[in-house]
Amino acid sequence: MEINVKIARTDNFGALRAVETIRFIAVHYTGNRGDTAKNNADYFARERVGASAHYFVDEAEVWQSVPDERIAWHVGAGKYYHPECRNANSVGVEICMQDKQGTLRQASIDRAAALVRELMRRYSIPIERVVRHYDVTHKLCPAPMVSDPTLWQAFQRQLVEEVENDMKYYETINEIPAGELRDTVQLLIDRKAIAGNGSGLHLSEDMVRMMVYNRRMGLYK
């Protein structure tokens, strides 16, 4: 994976550490609609923020903002709900997760999953030690994956499966389970947001769940 580098101001991150101490990966979202990985890397390189993450990810790029051998300030808190994960022993990955309308950007999530898989291999981190910011401090981050845990579960599956081979795909509307899942896809077909008349869809299980989430958020009114 190609990783661009633009290092943050030194007053936005902490001390050196041995990479052997890295035991966790903490997943975040930027919370800014329509932003890019490079925008964030530029911002942290320019401004004194007092916070940081190692990586920013969008649909097209990954930008590293803090070297892995440095401590980023991404899960600090006055009270912790995770027994072990802290800034000193974790890598922080920020996903540019929403477009300007607040719709989830699946391609950003997919690229983040690829990066996290690479970091898991690099530091021998098992799936059990890939956590949300929320799991560490109860901050609502990444908010979509906290409010709808199935999105987090789908992300976790991407970390341990070859998605293209193992993911279930729906080719016709009748293959989609009846109820909210099928109703949401039918709504988008009726509005011509999805091409076709209910056949030849090739929609993954995760894509359909994402559509349901966006509908619940009122984005398809």
Tab-separated table of C-alpha atoms in Angstrom:
chain	number	residue	atom	x	y	z
A	1	MET	CA	0.000	0.000	0.000
A	2	GLU	CA	1.259	3.456	-0.920
A	3	ILE	CA	1.475	5.739	2.106
A	4	ASN	CA	2.126	9.454	1.713
A	5	VAL	CA	3.939	11.249	4.524
A	6	LYS	CA	3.545	14.732	5.948
A	7	ILE	CA	4.632	14.882	9.566
A	8	ALA	CA	2.629	16.906	12.055
A	9	ARG	CA	4.088	19.733	14.110
A	10	THR	CA	6.222	18.284	16.876
A	11	ASP	CA	4.027	19.898	19.532
A	12	ASN	CA	1.098	17.779	18.323
A	13	PHE	CA	2.599	14.414	19.296
A	14	GLY	CA	4.731	12.800	21.946
A	15	ALA	CA	7.910	10.924	22.701
A	16	LEU	CA	9.818	8.183	20.958
A	17	ARG	CA	8.846	4.593	21.710
A	18	ALA	CA	10.043	1.161	20.707
A	19	VAL	CA	7.767	-0.210	17.987
A	20	GLU	CA	7.761	-3.501	19.891
A	21	THR	CA	5.492	-1.788	22.433
A	22	ILE	CA	2.718	-1.277	19.844
A	23	ARG	CA	-0.081	-3.655	20.837
A	24	PHE	CA	-3.312	-1.960	19.712
A	25	ILE	CA	-4.822	-0.160	16.743
A	26	ALA	CA	-7.480	2.426	17.554
A	27	VAL	CA	-9.939	3.395	14.815
A	28	HIS	CA	-11.386	6.912	14.675
A	29	TYR	CA	-13.312	9.099	12.256
A	30	THR	CA	-12.459	12.697	11.517
A	31	GLY	CA	-16.024	13.938	12.045
A	32	ASN	CA	-15.633	16.453	9.226
A	33	ARG	CA	-17.915	15.974	6.260
A	34	GLY	CA	-16.240	15.812	2.876
A	35	ASP	CA	-12.673	16.147	4.110
A	36	THR	CA	-9.616	14.350	2.764
A	37	ALA	CA	-6.633	12.578	4.253
A	38	LYS	CA	-4.295	15.191	2.807
A	39	ASN	CA	-6.389	18.067	4.227
A	40	ASN	CA	-5.944	16.571	7.669
A	41	ALA	CA	-2.224	15.919	7.247
A	42	ASP	CA	-1.754	19.515	6.090
A	43	TYR	CA	-3.758	20.857	9.034
A	44	PHE	CA	-1.809	18.963	11.695
A	45	ALA	CA	1.487	19.957	10.051
A	46	ARG	CA	0.465	23.615	10.097
A	47	GLU	CA	-1.561	24.174	13.276
A	48	ARG	CA	-0.878	23.563	16.932
A	49	VAL	CA	-3.733	21.231	17.902
A	50	GLY	CA	-2.491	19.281	20.928
A	51	ALA	CA	-3.824	16.064	19.408
A	52	SER	CA	-2.840	13.760	16.559
A	53	ALA	CA	-3.207	10.430	14.797
A	54	HIS	CA	-0.680	8.314	12.985
A	55	TYR	CA	-2.705	7.914	9.787
A	56	PHE	CA	-5.539	9.606	7.887
A	57	VAL	CA	-7.429	7.675	5.225
A	58	ASP	CA	-9.897	8.615	2.489
A	59	GLU	CA	-11.151	6.881	-0.681
A	60	ALA	CA	-8.003	7.604	-2.652
A	61	GLU	CA	-5.066	8.007	-0.272
A	62	VAL	CA	-3.409	7.262	3.040
A	63	TRP	CA	-1.353	9.996	4.698
A	64	GLN	CA	0.923	9.383	7.656
A	65	SER	CA	1.030	12.287	10.086
A	66	VAL	CA	2.945	10.796	13.026
A	67	PRO	CA	5.713	8.179	12.688
A	68	ASP	CA	4.815	4.815	14.199
A	69	GLU	CA	7.809	5.112	16.537
A	70	ARG	CA	6.293	8.246	18.066
A	71	ILE	CA	3.352	8.432	20.472
A	72	ALA	CA	0.327	10.121	18.923
A	73	TRP	CA	-2.272	11.759	21.164
A	74	HIS	CA	-5.476	10.107	20.005
A	75	VAL	CA	-7.029	8.141	22.888
A	76	GLY	CA	-6.067	10.211	25.917
A	77	ALA	CA	-8.741	10.694	28.578
A	78	GLY	CA	-9.339	11.432	32.223
A	79	LYS	CA	-11.147	8.114	32.566
A	80	TYR	CA	-10.544	4.898	30.639
A	81	TYR	CA	-12.979	2.077	29.902
A	82	HIS	CA	-10.407	-0.196	28.269
A	83	PRO	CA	-7.973	-1.902	30.635
A	84	GLU	CA	-4.882	-1.633	28.430
A	85	CYS	CA	-5.147	0.475	25.263
A	86	ARG	CA	-3.432	3.842	25.677
A	87	ASN	CA	-1.625	6.373	23.496
A	88	ALA	CA	1.743	4.845	24.339
A	89	ASN	CA	0.925	1.350	23.034
A	90	SER	CA	-1.407	2.037	20.110
A	91	VAL	CA	-1.538	3.311	16.548
A	92	GLY	CA	-4.326	5.740	15.679
A	93	VAL	CA	-6.107	5.526	12.313
A	94	GLU	CA	-8.536	8.314	11.358
A	95	ILE	CA	-11.065	7.631	8.585
A	96	CYS	CA	-12.556	10.426	6.474
A	97	MET	CA	-15.843	8.598	6.782
A	98	GLN	CA	-18.615	10.941	5.608
A	99	ASP	CA	-19.197	12.959	2.458
A	100	LYS	CA	-20.566	16.505	2.470
A	101	GLN	CA	-24.122	15.214	2.860
A	102	GLY	CA	-23.207	12.957	5.774
A	103	THR	CA	-23.383	9.751	3.730
A	104	LEU	CA	-20.880	7.076	4.648
A	105	ARG	CA	-17.966	6.708	2.255
A	106	GLN	CA	-17.547	2.956	1.895
A	107	ALA	CA	-14.411	3.303	-0.197
A	108	SER	CA	-12.725	5.199	2.656
A	109	ILE	CA	-13.708	2.437	5.064
A	110	ASP	CA	-12.384	-0.204	2.656
A	111	ARG	CA	-9.043	1.582	2.299
A	112	ALA	CA	-8.804	1.961	6.082
A	113	ALA	CA	-9.428	-1.768	6.476
A	114	ALA	CA	-6.572	-2.488	4.059
A	115	LEU	CA	-4.260	-0.207	6.055
A	116	VAL	CA	-5.288	-1.755	9.368
A	117	ARG	CA	-4.670	-5.243	7.958
A	118	GLU	CA	-1.170	-4.142	6.971
A	119	LEU	CA	-0.528	-2.716	10.448
A	120	MET	CA	-1.854	-5.895	12.054
A	121	ARG	CA	0.658	-7.926	10.059
A	122	ARG	CA	3.485	-5.482	10.734
A	123	TYR	CA	3.032	-5.521	14.521
A	124	SER	CA	1.446	-8.983	15.004
A	125	ILE	CA	-1.770	-7.458	16.343
A	126	PRO	CA	-4.763	-9.835	16.570
A	127	ILE	CA	-8.294	-8.736	15.730
A	128	GLU	CA	-9.123	-8.561	19.451
A	129	ARG	CA	-6.723	-5.629	19.793
A	130	VAL	CA	-8.232	-3.528	17.014
A	131	VAL	CA	-10.614	-1.223	18.864
A	132	ARG	CA	-12.768	1.849	18.368
A	133	HIS	CA	-11.915	5.078	20.139
A	134	TYR	CA	-15.247	4.550	21.888
A	135	ASP	CA	-14.049	1.259	23.373
A	136	VAL	CA	-11.176	3.062	25.087
A	137	THR	CA	-12.737	6.287	26.393
A	138	HIS	CA	-16.461	6.103	25.499
A	139	LYS	CA	-16.055	9.081	23.179
A	140	LEU	CA	-18.618	8.782	20.362
A	141	CYS	CA	-15.976	7.913	17.764
A	142	PRO	CA	-16.177	6.666	15.106
A	143	ALA	CA	-19.791	7.804	15.600
A	144	PRO	CA	-21.411	5.797	12.757
A	145	MET	CA	-19.761	2.604	14.031
A	146	VAL	CA	-20.901	3.311	17.577
A	147	SER	CA	-24.514	4.187	16.809
A	148	ASP	CA	-24.769	1.192	14.454
A	149	PRO	CA	-22.538	-1.626	15.757
A	150	THR	CA	-23.202	-3.716	12.629
A	151	LEU	CA	-20.978	-1.278	10.725
A	152	TRP	CA	-18.146	-1.989	13.160
A	153	GLN	CA	-18.773	-5.725	12.872
A	154	ALA	CA	-18.602	-5.429	9.081
A	155	PHE	CA	-15.297	-3.567	9.377
A	156	GLN	CA	-13.931	-6.263	11.668
A	157	ARG	CA	-14.875	-8.908	9.115
A	158	GLN	CA	-12.881	-7.018	6.494
A	159	LEU	CA	-9.839	-7.402	8.719
A	160	VAL	CA	-9.967	-11.182	8.889
A	161	GLU	CA	-11.532	-12.226	5.569
A	162	GLU	CA	-10.722	-11.923	1.907
A	163	VAL	CA	-13.723	-9.723	1.312
A	164	GLU	CA	-14.178	-10.301	-2.414
A	165	ASN	CA	-14.194	-14.057	-1.953
A	166	ASP	CA	-16.201	-14.338	1.251
A	167	MET	CA	-18.644	-11.439	1.171
A	168	LYS	CA	-22.236	-12.305	0.292
A	169	TYR	CA	-23.559	-10.463	-2.766
A	170	TYR	CA	-27.175	-9.945	-3.772
A	171	GLU	CA	-27.818	-10.120	-7.504
A	172	THR	CA	-31.611	-9.657	-7.413
A	173	ILE	CA	-34.016	-7.821	-5.127
A	174	ASN	CA	-35.649	-11.097	-4.077
A	175	GLU	CA	-32.332	-12.414	-2.719
A	176	ILE	CA	-32.228	-9.595	-0.173
A	177	PRO	CA	-33.908	-10.546	3.127
A	178	ALA	CA	-37.444	-9.184	3.369
A	179	GLY	CA	-37.975	-6.201	5.642
A	180	GLU	CA	-35.865	-3.101	6.116
A	181	LEU	CA	-32.971	-4.341	3.974
A	182	ARG	CA	-35.084	-5.116	0.912
A	183	ASP	CA	-37.347	-2.096	1.393
A	184	THR	CA	-34.347	0.251	1.431
A	185	VAL	CA	-32.866	-1.162	-1.765
A	186	GLN	CA	-36.286	-1.063	-3.455
A	187	LEU	CA	-36.647	2.589	-2.443
A	188	LEU	CA	-33.334	3.421	-4.111
A	189	ILE	CA	-34.255	1.450	-7.222
A	190	ASP	CA	-37.569	3.329	-7.439
A	191	ARG	CA	-35.706	6.626	-7.159
A	192	LYS	CA	-33.234	5.440	-9.825
A	193	ALA	CA	-30.336	5.846	-7.414
A	194	ILE	CA	-29.574	2.200	-8.206
A	195	ALA	CA	-29.680	1.194	-11.851
A	196	GLY	CA	-31.882	-1.660	-13.024
A	197	ASN	CA	-35.237	-3.087	-12.093
A	198	GLY	CA	-34.116	-5.302	-9.242
A	199	SER	CA	-31.854	-7.698	-11.128
A	200	GLY	CA	-28.134	-7.616	-11.815
A	201	LEU	CA	-27.615	-5.585	-8.636
A	202	HIS	CA	-24.366	-7.117	-7.350
A	203	LEU	CA	-24.744	-5.389	-3.975
A	204	SER	CA	-22.626	-6.684	-1.111
A	205	GLU	CA	-24.160	-7.424	2.275
A	206	ASP	CA	-22.152	-4.547	3.767
A	207	MET	CA	-23.282	-2.130	1.061
A	208	VAL	CA	-26.926	-2.907	1.812
A	209	ARG	CA	-26.347	-2.396	5.546
A	210	MET	CA	-24.718	0.953	4.743
A	211	MET	CA	-27.777	1.983	2.743
A	212	VAL	CA	-30.038	1.098	5.663
A	213	TYR	CA	-27.882	3.165	8.011
A	214	ASN	CA	-28.032	6.171	5.679
A	215	ARG	CA	-31.812	5.822	5.424
A	216	ARG	CA	-32.157	5.733	9.210
A	217	MET	CA	-30.136	8.940	9.346
A	218	GLY	CA	-32.717	10.566	7.085
A	219	LEU	CA	-30.423	10.931	4.095
A	220	TYR	CA	-32.876	9.456	1.598
A	221	LYS	CA	-35.824	11.756	2.296
